[in-house]
């Protein structure tokens, strides 16, 4: 990982980050009865880039964090149902090929008065298979959206905290929206 931070002032920082990671390959040993065509799967790698801003304002009562990111996966590992001719149907770990994920994320926290806090988080995401040939035959999955990767997700909340019996009680009202996934 390589990260560079620059502090513009006591209240504002920008950063850039690059990271490379890998998930090891392996074997589908329990499916050896189906032959060795899909017995082994390769290592998955990802290159990740992020640019961000973190700032506070109004005597630290408002905090805003923004981030733009991109991830490029090679040999993305995915469980896939395979129904090949001459073999038993099976769920196997395979390599999908190439995947890209790009997005923007924001987090806002505002404390307008003591003990009362408003929160808002939003993520805009584009996550798709750039290359995914179907090893089980049939139509390729190239261009499909990744499962569990909604285009839009956001969270809104209001919290009030009060001291009670040597501790704190928090009253919370929140709403979460998750787009199709």
mmCIF file with all atom_site columns, C-alpha atoms in Angstrom:
data_model
loop_
_atom_site.group_PDB
_atom_site.id
_atom_site.type_symbol
_atom_site.label_atom_id
_atom_site.label_alt_id
_atom_site.label_comp_id
_atom_site.label_asym_id
_atom_site.label_entity_id
_atom_site.label_seq_id
_atom_site.pdbx_PDB_ins_code
_atom_site.Cartn_x
_atom_site.Cartn_y
_atom_site.Cartn_z
_atom_site.occupancy
_atom_site.B_iso_or_equiv
_atom_site.pdbx_formal_charge
_atom_site.auth_seq_id
_atom_site.auth_comp_id
_atom_site.auth_asym_id
_atom_site.auth_atom_id
_atom_site.pdbx_PDB_model_num
ATOM 1   C CA . UNK A 1 1   ? 0.000   0.000   0.000   1.00 0.00 ? 1   UNK A CA 1
ATOM 2   C CA . UNK A 1 2   ? 1.163   3.510   -0.779  1.00 0.00 ? 2   UNK A CA 1
ATOM 3   C CA . UNK A 1 3   ? -0.676  6.414   0.850   1.00 0.00 ? 3   UNK A CA 1
ATOM 4   C CA . UNK A 1 4   ? -0.084  10.149  0.653   1.00 0.00 ? 4   UNK A CA 1
ATOM 5   C CA . UNK A 1 5   ? -1.863  12.608  2.960   1.00 0.00 ? 5   UNK A CA 1
ATOM 6   C CA . UNK A 1 6   ? -1.754  16.382  2.778   1.00 0.00 ? 6   UNK A CA 1
ATOM 7   C CA . UNK A 1 7   ? -3.064  18.529  5.640   1.00 0.00 ? 7   UNK A CA 1
ATOM 8   C CA . UNK A 1 8   ? -4.314  21.839  4.160   1.00 0.00 ? 8   UNK A CA 1
ATOM 9   C CA . UNK A 1 9   ? -5.251  23.139  7.608   1.00 0.00 ? 9   UNK A CA 1
ATOM 10  C CA . UNK A 1 10  ? -6.118  21.849  11.063  1.00 0.00 ? 10  UNK A CA 1
ATOM 11  C CA . UNK A 1 11  ? -9.579  21.029  9.685   1.00 0.00 ? 11  UNK A CA 1
ATOM 12  C CA . UNK A 1 12  ? -8.958  19.748  6.149   1.00 0.00 ? 12  UNK A CA 1
ATOM 13  C CA . UNK A 1 13  ? -6.958  16.843  4.795   1.00 0.00 ? 13  UNK A CA 1
ATOM 14  C CA . UNK A 1 14  ? -6.812  15.264  1.326   1.00 0.00 ? 14  UNK A CA 1
ATOM 15  C CA . UNK A 1 15  ? -5.351  11.858  0.627   1.00 0.00 ? 15  UNK A CA 1
ATOM 16  C CA . UNK A 1 16  ? -4.537  9.452   -2.145  1.00 0.00 ? 16  UNK A CA 1
ATOM 17  C CA . UNK A 1 17  ? -4.022  5.739   -1.742  1.00 0.00 ? 17  UNK A CA 1
ATOM 18  C CA . UNK A 1 18  ? -2.956  2.827   -3.937  1.00 0.00 ? 18  UNK A CA 1
ATOM 19  C CA . UNK A 1 19  ? -3.039  -0.768  -2.734  1.00 0.00 ? 19  UNK A CA 1
ATOM 20  C CA . UNK A 1 20  ? -2.496  -4.159  -4.330  1.00 0.00 ? 20  UNK A CA 1
ATOM 21  C CA . UNK A 1 21  ? -3.810  -7.313  -2.710  1.00 0.00 ? 21  UNK A CA 1
ATOM 22  C CA . UNK A 1 22  ? -4.229  -10.976 -3.552  1.00 0.00 ? 22  UNK A CA 1
ATOM 23  C CA . UNK A 1 23  ? -6.398  -13.896 -2.537  1.00 0.00 ? 23  UNK A CA 1
ATOM 24  C CA . UNK A 1 24  ? -4.704  -17.251 -3.022  1.00 0.00 ? 24  UNK A CA 1
ATOM 25  C CA . UNK A 1 25  ? -5.851  -19.811 -5.537  1.00 0.00 ? 25  UNK A CA 1
ATOM 26  C CA . UNK A 1 26  ? -6.798  -23.334 -4.613  1.00 0.00 ? 26  UNK A CA 1
ATOM 27  C CA . UNK A 1 27  ? -8.540  -26.545 -5.499  1.00 0.00 ? 27  UNK A CA 1
ATOM 28  C CA . UNK A 1 28  ? -12.140 -27.781 -5.624  1.00 0.00 ? 28  UNK A CA 1
ATOM 29  C CA . UNK A 1 29  ? -11.093 -31.128 -4.127  1.00 0.00 ? 29  UNK A CA 1
ATOM 30  C CA . UNK A 1 30  ? -14.623 -32.250 -3.313  1.00 0.00 ? 30  UNK A CA 1
ATOM 31  C CA . UNK A 1 31  ? -15.562 -32.127 -7.002  1.00 0.00 ? 31  UNK A CA 1
ATOM 32  C CA . UNK A 1 32  ? -12.728 -34.269 -8.345  1.00 0.00 ? 32  UNK A CA 1
ATOM 33  C CA . UNK A 1 33  ? -15.319 -36.854 -9.461  1.00 0.00 ? 33  UNK A CA 1
ATOM 34  C CA . UNK A 1 34  ? -16.323 -34.403 -12.233 1.00 0.00 ? 34  UNK A CA 1
ATOM 35  C CA . UNK A 1 35  ? -12.849 -34.436 -13.730 1.00 0.00 ? 35  UNK A CA 1
ATOM 36  C CA . UNK A 1 36  ? -9.953  -32.024 -13.512 1.00 0.00 ? 36  UNK A CA 1
ATOM 37  C CA . UNK A 1 37  ? -11.207 -29.300 -15.919 1.00 0.00 ? 37  UNK A CA 1
ATOM 38  C CA . UNK A 1 38  ? -12.367 -27.034 -13.046 1.00 0.00 ? 38  UNK A CA 1
ATOM 39  C CA . UNK A 1 39  ? -10.420 -28.661 -10.234 1.00 0.00 ? 39  UNK A CA 1
ATOM 40  C CA . UNK A 1 40  ? -8.026  -25.706 -9.814  1.00 0.00 ? 40  UNK A CA 1
ATOM 41  C CA . UNK A 1 41  ? -8.762  -21.973 -9.618  1.00 0.00 ? 41  UNK A CA 1
ATOM 42  C CA . UNK A 1 42  ? -6.194  -19.175 -9.862  1.00 0.00 ? 42  UNK A CA 1
ATOM 43  C CA . UNK A 1 43  ? -5.109  -16.461 -7.451  1.00 0.00 ? 43  UNK A CA 1
ATOM 44  C CA . UNK A 1 44  ? -7.281  -13.327 -7.466  1.00 0.00 ? 44  UNK A CA 1
ATOM 45  C CA . UNK A 1 45  ? -5.544  -9.920  -7.475  1.00 0.00 ? 45  UNK A CA 1
ATOM 46  C CA . UNK A 1 46  ? -6.890  -6.401  -7.059  1.00 0.00 ? 46  UNK A CA 1
ATOM 47  C CA . UNK A 1 47  ? -5.434  -2.948  -7.672  1.00 0.00 ? 47  UNK A CA 1
ATOM 48  C CA . UNK A 1 48  ? -7.237  -0.317  -5.619  1.00 0.00 ? 48  UNK A CA 1
ATOM 49  C CA . UNK A 1 49  ? -7.086  3.486   -6.027  1.00 0.00 ? 49  UNK A CA 1
ATOM 50  C CA . UNK A 1 50  ? -8.727  6.038   -3.719  1.00 0.00 ? 50  UNK A CA 1
ATOM 51  C CA . UNK A 1 51  ? -8.810  9.839   -3.513  1.00 0.00 ? 51  UNK A CA 1
ATOM 52  C CA . UNK A 1 52  ? -10.464 11.498  -0.553  1.00 0.00 ? 52  UNK A CA 1
ATOM 53  C CA . UNK A 1 53  ? -11.185 14.575  1.497   1.00 0.00 ? 53  UNK A CA 1
ATOM 54  C CA . UNK A 1 54  ? -11.787 14.791  5.249   1.00 0.00 ? 54  UNK A CA 1
ATOM 55  C CA . UNK A 1 55  ? -12.855 18.090  6.747   1.00 0.00 ? 55  UNK A CA 1
ATOM 56  C CA . UNK A 1 56  ? -14.537 19.614  9.786   1.00 0.00 ? 56  UNK A CA 1
ATOM 57  C CA . UNK A 1 57  ? -16.209 23.016  10.120  1.00 0.00 ? 57  UNK A CA 1
ATOM 58  C CA . UNK A 1 58  ? -18.258 25.199  12.477  1.00 0.00 ? 58  UNK A CA 1
ATOM 59  C CA . UNK A 1 59  ? -16.153 24.496  15.588  1.00 0.00 ? 59  UNK A CA 1
ATOM 60  C CA . UNK A 1 60  ? -15.955 20.770  14.732  1.00 0.00 ? 60  UNK A CA 1
ATOM 61  C CA . UNK A 1 61  ? -19.755 20.361  14.772  1.00 0.00 ? 61  UNK A CA 1
ATOM 62  C CA . UNK A 1 62  ? -19.824 19.390  11.072  1.00 0.00 ? 62  UNK A CA 1
ATOM 63  C CA . UNK A 1 63  ? -17.683 16.600  9.631   1.00 0.00 ? 63  UNK A CA 1
ATOM 64  C CA . UNK A 1 64  ? -17.651 15.733  5.918   1.00 0.00 ? 64  UNK A CA 1
ATOM 65  C CA . UNK A 1 65  ? -15.715 12.827  4.414   1.00 0.00 ? 65  UNK A CA 1
ATOM 66  C CA . UNK A 1 66  ? -15.677 12.248  0.644   1.00 0.00 ? 66  UNK A CA 1
ATOM 67  C CA . UNK A 1 67  ? -13.965 9.442   -1.257  1.00 0.00 ? 67  UNK A CA 1
ATOM 68  C CA . UNK A 1 68  ? -13.763 8.381   -4.894  1.00 0.00 ? 68  UNK A CA 1
ATOM 69  C CA . UNK A 1 69  ? -12.419 4.911   -5.555  1.00 0.00 ? 69  UNK A CA 1
ATOM 70  C CA . UNK A 1 70  ? -11.703 2.352   -8.250  1.00 0.00 ? 70  UNK A CA 1
ATOM 71  C CA . UNK A 1 71  ? -10.785 -1.312  -7.959  1.00 0.00 ? 71  UNK A CA 1
ATOM 72  C CA . UNK A 1 72  ? -9.593  -3.546  -10.805 1.00 0.00 ? 72  UNK A CA 1
ATOM 73  C CA . UNK A 1 73  ? -9.737  -7.309  -10.178 1.00 0.00 ? 73  UNK A CA 1
ATOM 74  C CA . UNK A 1 74  ? -7.987  -9.985  -12.242 1.00 0.00 ? 74  UNK A CA 1
ATOM 75  C CA . UNK A 1 75  ? -9.053  -13.628 -11.985 1.00 0.00 ? 75  UNK A CA 1
ATOM 76  C CA . UNK A 1 76  ? -11.948 -12.636 -9.697  1.00 0.00 ? 76  UNK A CA 1
ATOM 77  C CA . UNK A 1 77  ? -13.034 -15.680 -7.695  1.00 0.00 ? 77  UNK A CA 1
ATOM 78  C CA . UNK A 1 78  ? -16.725 -16.549 -7.714  1.00 0.00 ? 78  UNK A CA 1
ATOM 79  C CA . UNK A 1 79  ? -18.857 -19.551 -6.782  1.00 0.00 ? 79  UNK A CA 1
ATOM 80  C CA . UNK A 1 80  ? -20.690 -20.726 -9.855  1.00 0.00 ? 80  UNK A CA 1
ATOM 81  C CA . UNK A 1 81  ? -23.258 -23.443 -10.522 1.00 0.00 ? 81  UNK A CA 1
ATOM 82  C CA . UNK A 1 82  ? -21.854 -25.619 -13.300 1.00 0.00 ? 82  UNK A CA 1
ATOM 83  C CA . UNK A 1 83  ? -23.961 -28.148 -15.209 1.00 0.00 ? 83  UNK A CA 1
ATOM 84  C CA . UNK A 1 84  ? -21.565 -29.634 -17.733 1.00 0.00 ? 84  UNK A CA 1
ATOM 85  C CA . UNK A 1 85  ? -22.372 -32.495 -20.060 1.00 0.00 ? 85  UNK A CA 1
ATOM 86  C CA . UNK A 1 86  ? -21.086 -35.797 -18.708 1.00 0.00 ? 86  UNK A CA 1
ATOM 87  C CA . UNK A 1 87  ? -20.622 -34.434 -15.156 1.00 0.00 ? 87  UNK A CA 1
ATOM 88  C CA . UNK A 1 88  ? -22.782 -34.032 -12.085 1.00 0.00 ? 88  UNK A CA 1
ATOM 89  C CA . UNK A 1 89  ? -24.144 -30.489 -11.519 1.00 0.00 ? 89  UNK A CA 1
ATOM 90  C CA . UNK A 1 90  ? -22.031 -28.731 -8.907  1.00 0.00 ? 90  UNK A CA 1
ATOM 91  C CA . UNK A 1 91  ? -21.316 -25.427 -7.190  1.00 0.00 ? 91  UNK A CA 1
ATOM 92  C CA . UNK A 1 92  ? -17.615 -24.694 -7.717  1.00 0.00 ? 92  UNK A CA 1
ATOM 93  C CA . UNK A 1 93  ? -15.210 -21.859 -7.087  1.00 0.00 ? 93  UNK A CA 1
ATOM 94  C CA . UNK A 1 94  ? -14.008 -20.557 -10.451 1.00 0.00 ? 94  UNK A CA 1
ATOM 95  C CA . UNK A 1 95  ? -12.262 -17.484 -11.833 1.00 0.00 ? 95  UNK A CA 1
ATOM 96  C CA . UNK A 1 96  ? -14.676 -15.025 -13.404 1.00 0.00 ? 96  UNK A CA 1
ATOM 97  C CA . UNK A 1 97  ? -11.993 -13.046 -15.184 1.00 0.00 ? 97  UNK A CA 1
ATOM 98  C CA . UNK A 1 98  ? -11.931 -9.271  -14.847 1.00 0.00 ? 98  UNK A CA 1
ATOM 99  C CA . UNK A 1 99  ? -14.092 -7.091  -12.594 1.00 0.00 ? 99  UNK A CA 1
ATOM 100 C CA . UNK A 1 100 ? -14.119 -3.327  -12.092 1.00 0.00 ? 100 UNK A CA 1
ATOM 101 C CA . UNK A 1 101 ? -15.690 -1.411  -9.233  1.00 0.00 ? 101 UNK A CA 1
ATOM 102 C CA . UNK A 1 102 ? -15.864 2.396   -9.214  1.00 0.00 ? 102 UNK A CA 1
ATOM 103 C CA . UNK A 1 103 ? -17.706 4.631   -6.825  1.00 0.00 ? 103 UNK A CA 1
ATOM 104 C CA . UNK A 1 104 ? -18.109 7.708   -4.698  1.00 0.00 ? 104 UNK A CA 1
ATOM 105 C CA . UNK A 1 105 ? -18.843 7.651   -1.000  1.00 0.00 ? 105 UNK A CA 1
ATOM 106 C CA . UNK A 1 106 ? -19.782 10.464  1.356   1.00 0.00 ? 106 UNK A CA 1
ATOM 107 C CA . UNK A 1 107 ? -20.275 10.601  5.118   1.00 0.00 ? 107 UNK A CA 1
ATOM 108 C CA . UNK A 1 108 ? -21.688 13.662  6.871   1.00 0.00 ? 108 UNK A CA 1
ATOM 109 C CA . UNK A 1 109 ? -22.133 14.143  10.621  1.00 0.00 ? 109 UNK A CA 1
ATOM 110 C CA . UNK A 1 110 ? -23.601 17.343  12.070  1.00 0.00 ? 110 UNK A CA 1
ATOM 111 C CA . UNK A 1 111 ? -24.092 18.175  15.748  1.00 0.00 ? 111 UNK A CA 1
ATOM 112 C CA . UNK A 1 112 ? -26.275 21.343  15.623  1.00 0.00 ? 112 UNK A CA 1
ATOM 113 C CA . UNK A 1 113 ? -26.806 21.375  19.415  1.00 0.00 ? 113 UNK A CA 1
ATOM 114 C CA . UNK A 1 114 ? -25.304 19.434  22.305  1.00 0.00 ? 114 UNK A CA 1
ATOM 115 C CA . UNK A 1 115 ? -26.477 15.787  22.536  1.00 0.00 ? 115 UNK A CA 1
ATOM 116 C CA . UNK A 1 116 ? -28.213 15.865  19.117  1.00 0.00 ? 116 UNK A CA 1
ATOM 117 C CA . UNK A 1 117 ? -26.579 14.431  16.010  1.00 0.00 ? 117 UNK A CA 1
ATOM 118 C CA . UNK A 1 118 ? -27.640 14.111  12.349  1.00 0.00 ? 118 UNK A CA 1
ATOM 119 C CA . UNK A 1 119 ? -25.938 11.589  10.066  1.00 0.00 ? 119 UNK A CA 1
ATOM 120 C CA . UNK A 1 120 ? -26.034 10.979  6.319   1.00 0.00 ? 120 UNK A CA 1
ATOM 121 C CA . UNK A 1 121 ? -24.047 8.428   4.320   1.00 0.00 ? 121 UNK A CA 1
ATOM 122 C CA . UNK A 1 122 ? -24.356 7.715   0.602   1.00 0.00 ? 122 UNK A CA 1
ATOM 123 C CA . UNK A 1 123 ? -22.554 5.420   -1.826  1.00 0.00 ? 123 UNK A CA 1
ATOM 124 C CA . UNK A 1 124 ? -22.842 5.506   -5.610  1.00 0.00 ? 124 UNK A CA 1
ATOM 125 C CA . UNK A 1 125 ? -21.389 2.350   -7.139  1.00 0.00 ? 125 UNK A CA 1
ATOM 126 C CA . UNK A 1 126 ? -20.714 0.791   -10.534 1.00 0.00 ? 126 UNK A CA 1
ATOM 127 C CA . UNK A 1 127 ? -19.560 -2.824  -10.123 1.00 0.00 ? 127 UNK A CA 1
ATOM 128 C CA . UNK A 1 128 ? -19.523 -5.104  -13.155 1.00 0.00 ? 128 UNK A CA 1
ATOM 129 C CA . UNK A 1 129 ? -17.886 -8.114  -14.754 1.00 0.00 ? 129 UNK A CA 1
ATOM 130 C CA . UNK A 1 130 ? -15.626 -6.708  -17.493 1.00 0.00 ? 130 UNK A CA 1
ATOM 131 C CA . UNK A 1 131 ? -14.833 -10.212 -18.706 1.00 0.00 ? 131 UNK A CA 1
ATOM 132 C CA . UNK A 1 132 ? -16.592 -13.373 -17.527 1.00 0.00 ? 132 UNK A CA 1
ATOM 133 C CA . UNK A 1 133 ? -16.807 -16.250 -19.971 1.00 0.00 ? 133 UNK A CA 1
ATOM 134 C CA . UNK A 1 134 ? -19.167 -18.935 -18.762 1.00 0.00 ? 134 UNK A CA 1
ATOM 135 C CA . UNK A 1 135 ? -17.030 -22.015 -18.044 1.00 0.00 ? 135 UNK A CA 1
ATOM 136 C CA . UNK A 1 136 ? -20.189 -24.108 -17.852 1.00 0.00 ? 136 UNK A CA 1
ATOM 137 C CA . UNK A 1 137 ? -21.032 -23.234 -21.459 1.00 0.00 ? 137 UNK A CA 1
ATOM 138 C CA . UNK A 1 138 ? -23.805 -20.965 -22.667 1.00 0.00 ? 138 UNK A CA 1
ATOM 139 C CA . UNK A 1 139 ? -24.038 -17.200 -22.552 1.00 0.00 ? 139 UNK A CA 1
ATOM 140 C CA . UNK A 1 140 ? -21.129 -15.235 -21.061 1.00 0.00 ? 140 UNK A CA 1
ATOM 141 C CA . UNK A 1 141 ? -21.746 -13.002 -18.049 1.00 0.00 ? 141 UNK A CA 1
ATOM 142 C CA . UNK A 1 142 ? -19.573 -10.127 -19.311 1.00 0.00 ? 142 UNK A CA 1
ATOM 143 C CA . UNK A 1 143 ? -21.226 -6.780  -18.540 1.00 0.00 ? 143 UNK A CA 1
ATOM 144 C CA . UNK A 1 144 ? -23.440 -8.111  -15.727 1.00 0.00 ? 144 UNK A CA 1
ATOM 145 C CA . UNK A 1 145 ? -23.584 -6.252  -12.433 1.00 0.00 ? 145 UNK A CA 1
ATOM 146 C CA . UNK A 1 146 ? -21.925 -7.935  -9.448  1.00 0.00 ? 146 UNK A CA 1
ATOM 147 C CA . UNK A 1 147 ? -24.400 -9.459  -7.000  1.00 0.00 ? 147 UNK A CA 1
ATOM 148 C CA . UNK A 1 148 ? -24.950 -7.526  -3.763  1.00 0.00 ? 148 UNK A CA 1
ATOM 149 C CA . UNK A 1 149 ? -23.473 -4.357  -5.296  1.00 0.00 ? 149 UNK A CA 1
ATOM 150 C CA . UNK A 1 150 ? -26.295 -1.782  -5.507  1.00 0.00 ? 150 UNK A CA 1
ATOM 151 C CA . UNK A 1 151 ? -25.891 1.329   -7.664  1.00 0.00 ? 151 UNK A CA 1
ATOM 152 C CA . UNK A 1 152 ? -27.087 3.499   -4.767  1.00 0.00 ? 152 UNK A CA 1
ATOM 153 C CA . UNK A 1 153 ? -27.171 3.026   -1.027  1.00 0.00 ? 153 UNK A CA 1
ATOM 154 C CA . UNK A 1 154 ? -27.811 5.676   1.601   1.00 0.00 ? 154 UNK A CA 1
ATOM 155 C CA . UNK A 1 155 ? -28.433 6.045   5.303   1.00 0.00 ? 155 UNK A CA 1
ATOM 156 C CA . UNK A 1 156 ? -30.035 8.932   7.218   1.00 0.00 ? 156 UNK A CA 1
ATOM 157 C CA . UNK A 1 157 ? -30.258 9.172   11.008  1.00 0.00 ? 157 UNK A CA 1
ATOM 158 C CA . UNK A 1 158 ? -31.089 11.494  13.878  1.00 0.00 ? 158 UNK A CA 1
ATOM 159 C CA . UNK A 1 159 ? -29.797 10.675  17.359  1.00 0.00 ? 159 UNK A CA 1
ATOM 160 C CA . UNK A 1 160 ? -30.402 12.236  20.750  1.00 0.00 ? 160 UNK A CA 1
ATOM 161 C CA . UNK A 1 161 ? -28.221 11.210  23.699  1.00 0.00 ? 161 UNK A CA 1
ATOM 162 C CA . UNK A 1 162 ? -28.911 11.819  27.369  1.00 0.00 ? 162 UNK A CA 1
ATOM 163 C CA . UNK A 1 163 ? -27.187 10.798  30.568  1.00 0.00 ? 163 UNK A CA 1
ATOM 164 C CA . UNK A 1 164 ? -29.053 8.344   32.736  1.00 0.00 ? 164 UNK A CA 1
ATOM 165 C CA . UNK A 1 165 ? -28.023 6.470   35.896  1.00 0.00 ? 165 UNK A CA 1
ATOM 166 C CA . UNK A 1 166 ? -24.292 6.916   35.290  1.00 0.00 ? 166 UNK A CA 1
ATOM 167 C CA . UNK A 1 167 ? -24.534 5.918   31.613  1.00 0.00 ? 167 UNK A CA 1
ATOM 168 C CA . UNK A 1 168 ? -26.072 7.161   28.392  1.00 0.00 ? 168 UNK A CA 1
ATOM 169 C CA . UNK A 1 169 ? -29.329 6.489   26.606  1.00 0.00 ? 169 UNK A CA 1
ATOM 170 C CA . UNK A 1 170 ? -29.455 7.098   22.860  1.00 0.00 ? 170 UNK A CA 1
ATOM 171 C CA . UNK A 1 171 ? -32.715 7.667   21.010  1.00 0.00 ? 171 UNK A CA 1
ATOM 172 C CA . UNK A 1 172 ? -32.260 6.925   17.329  1.00 0.00 ? 172 UNK A CA 1
ATOM 173 C CA . UNK A 1 173 ? -34.415 7.257   14.226  1.00 0.00 ? 173 UNK A CA 1
ATOM 174 C CA . UNK A 1 174 ? -32.859 6.085   10.977  1.00 0.00 ? 174 UNK A CA 1
ATOM 175 C CA . UNK A 1 175 ? -33.667 5.145   7.415   1.00 0.00 ? 175 UNK A CA 1
ATOM 176 C CA . UNK A 1 176 ? -31.643 3.001   5.020   1.00 0.00 ? 176 UNK A CA 1
ATOM 177 C CA . UNK A 1 177 ? -32.199 2.673   1.285   1.00 0.00 ? 177 UNK A CA 1
ATOM 178 C CA . UNK A 1 178 ? -30.544 0.000   -0.843  1.00 0.00 ? 178 UNK A CA 1
ATOM 179 C CA . UNK A 1 179 ? -31.060 -0.018  -4.621  1.00 0.00 ? 179 UNK A CA 1
ATOM 180 C CA . UNK A 1 180 ? -31.618 -3.232  -6.591  1.00 0.00 ? 180 UNK A CA 1
ATOM 181 C CA . UNK A 1 181 ? -28.884 -5.805  -6.086  1.00 0.00 ? 181 UNK A CA 1
#
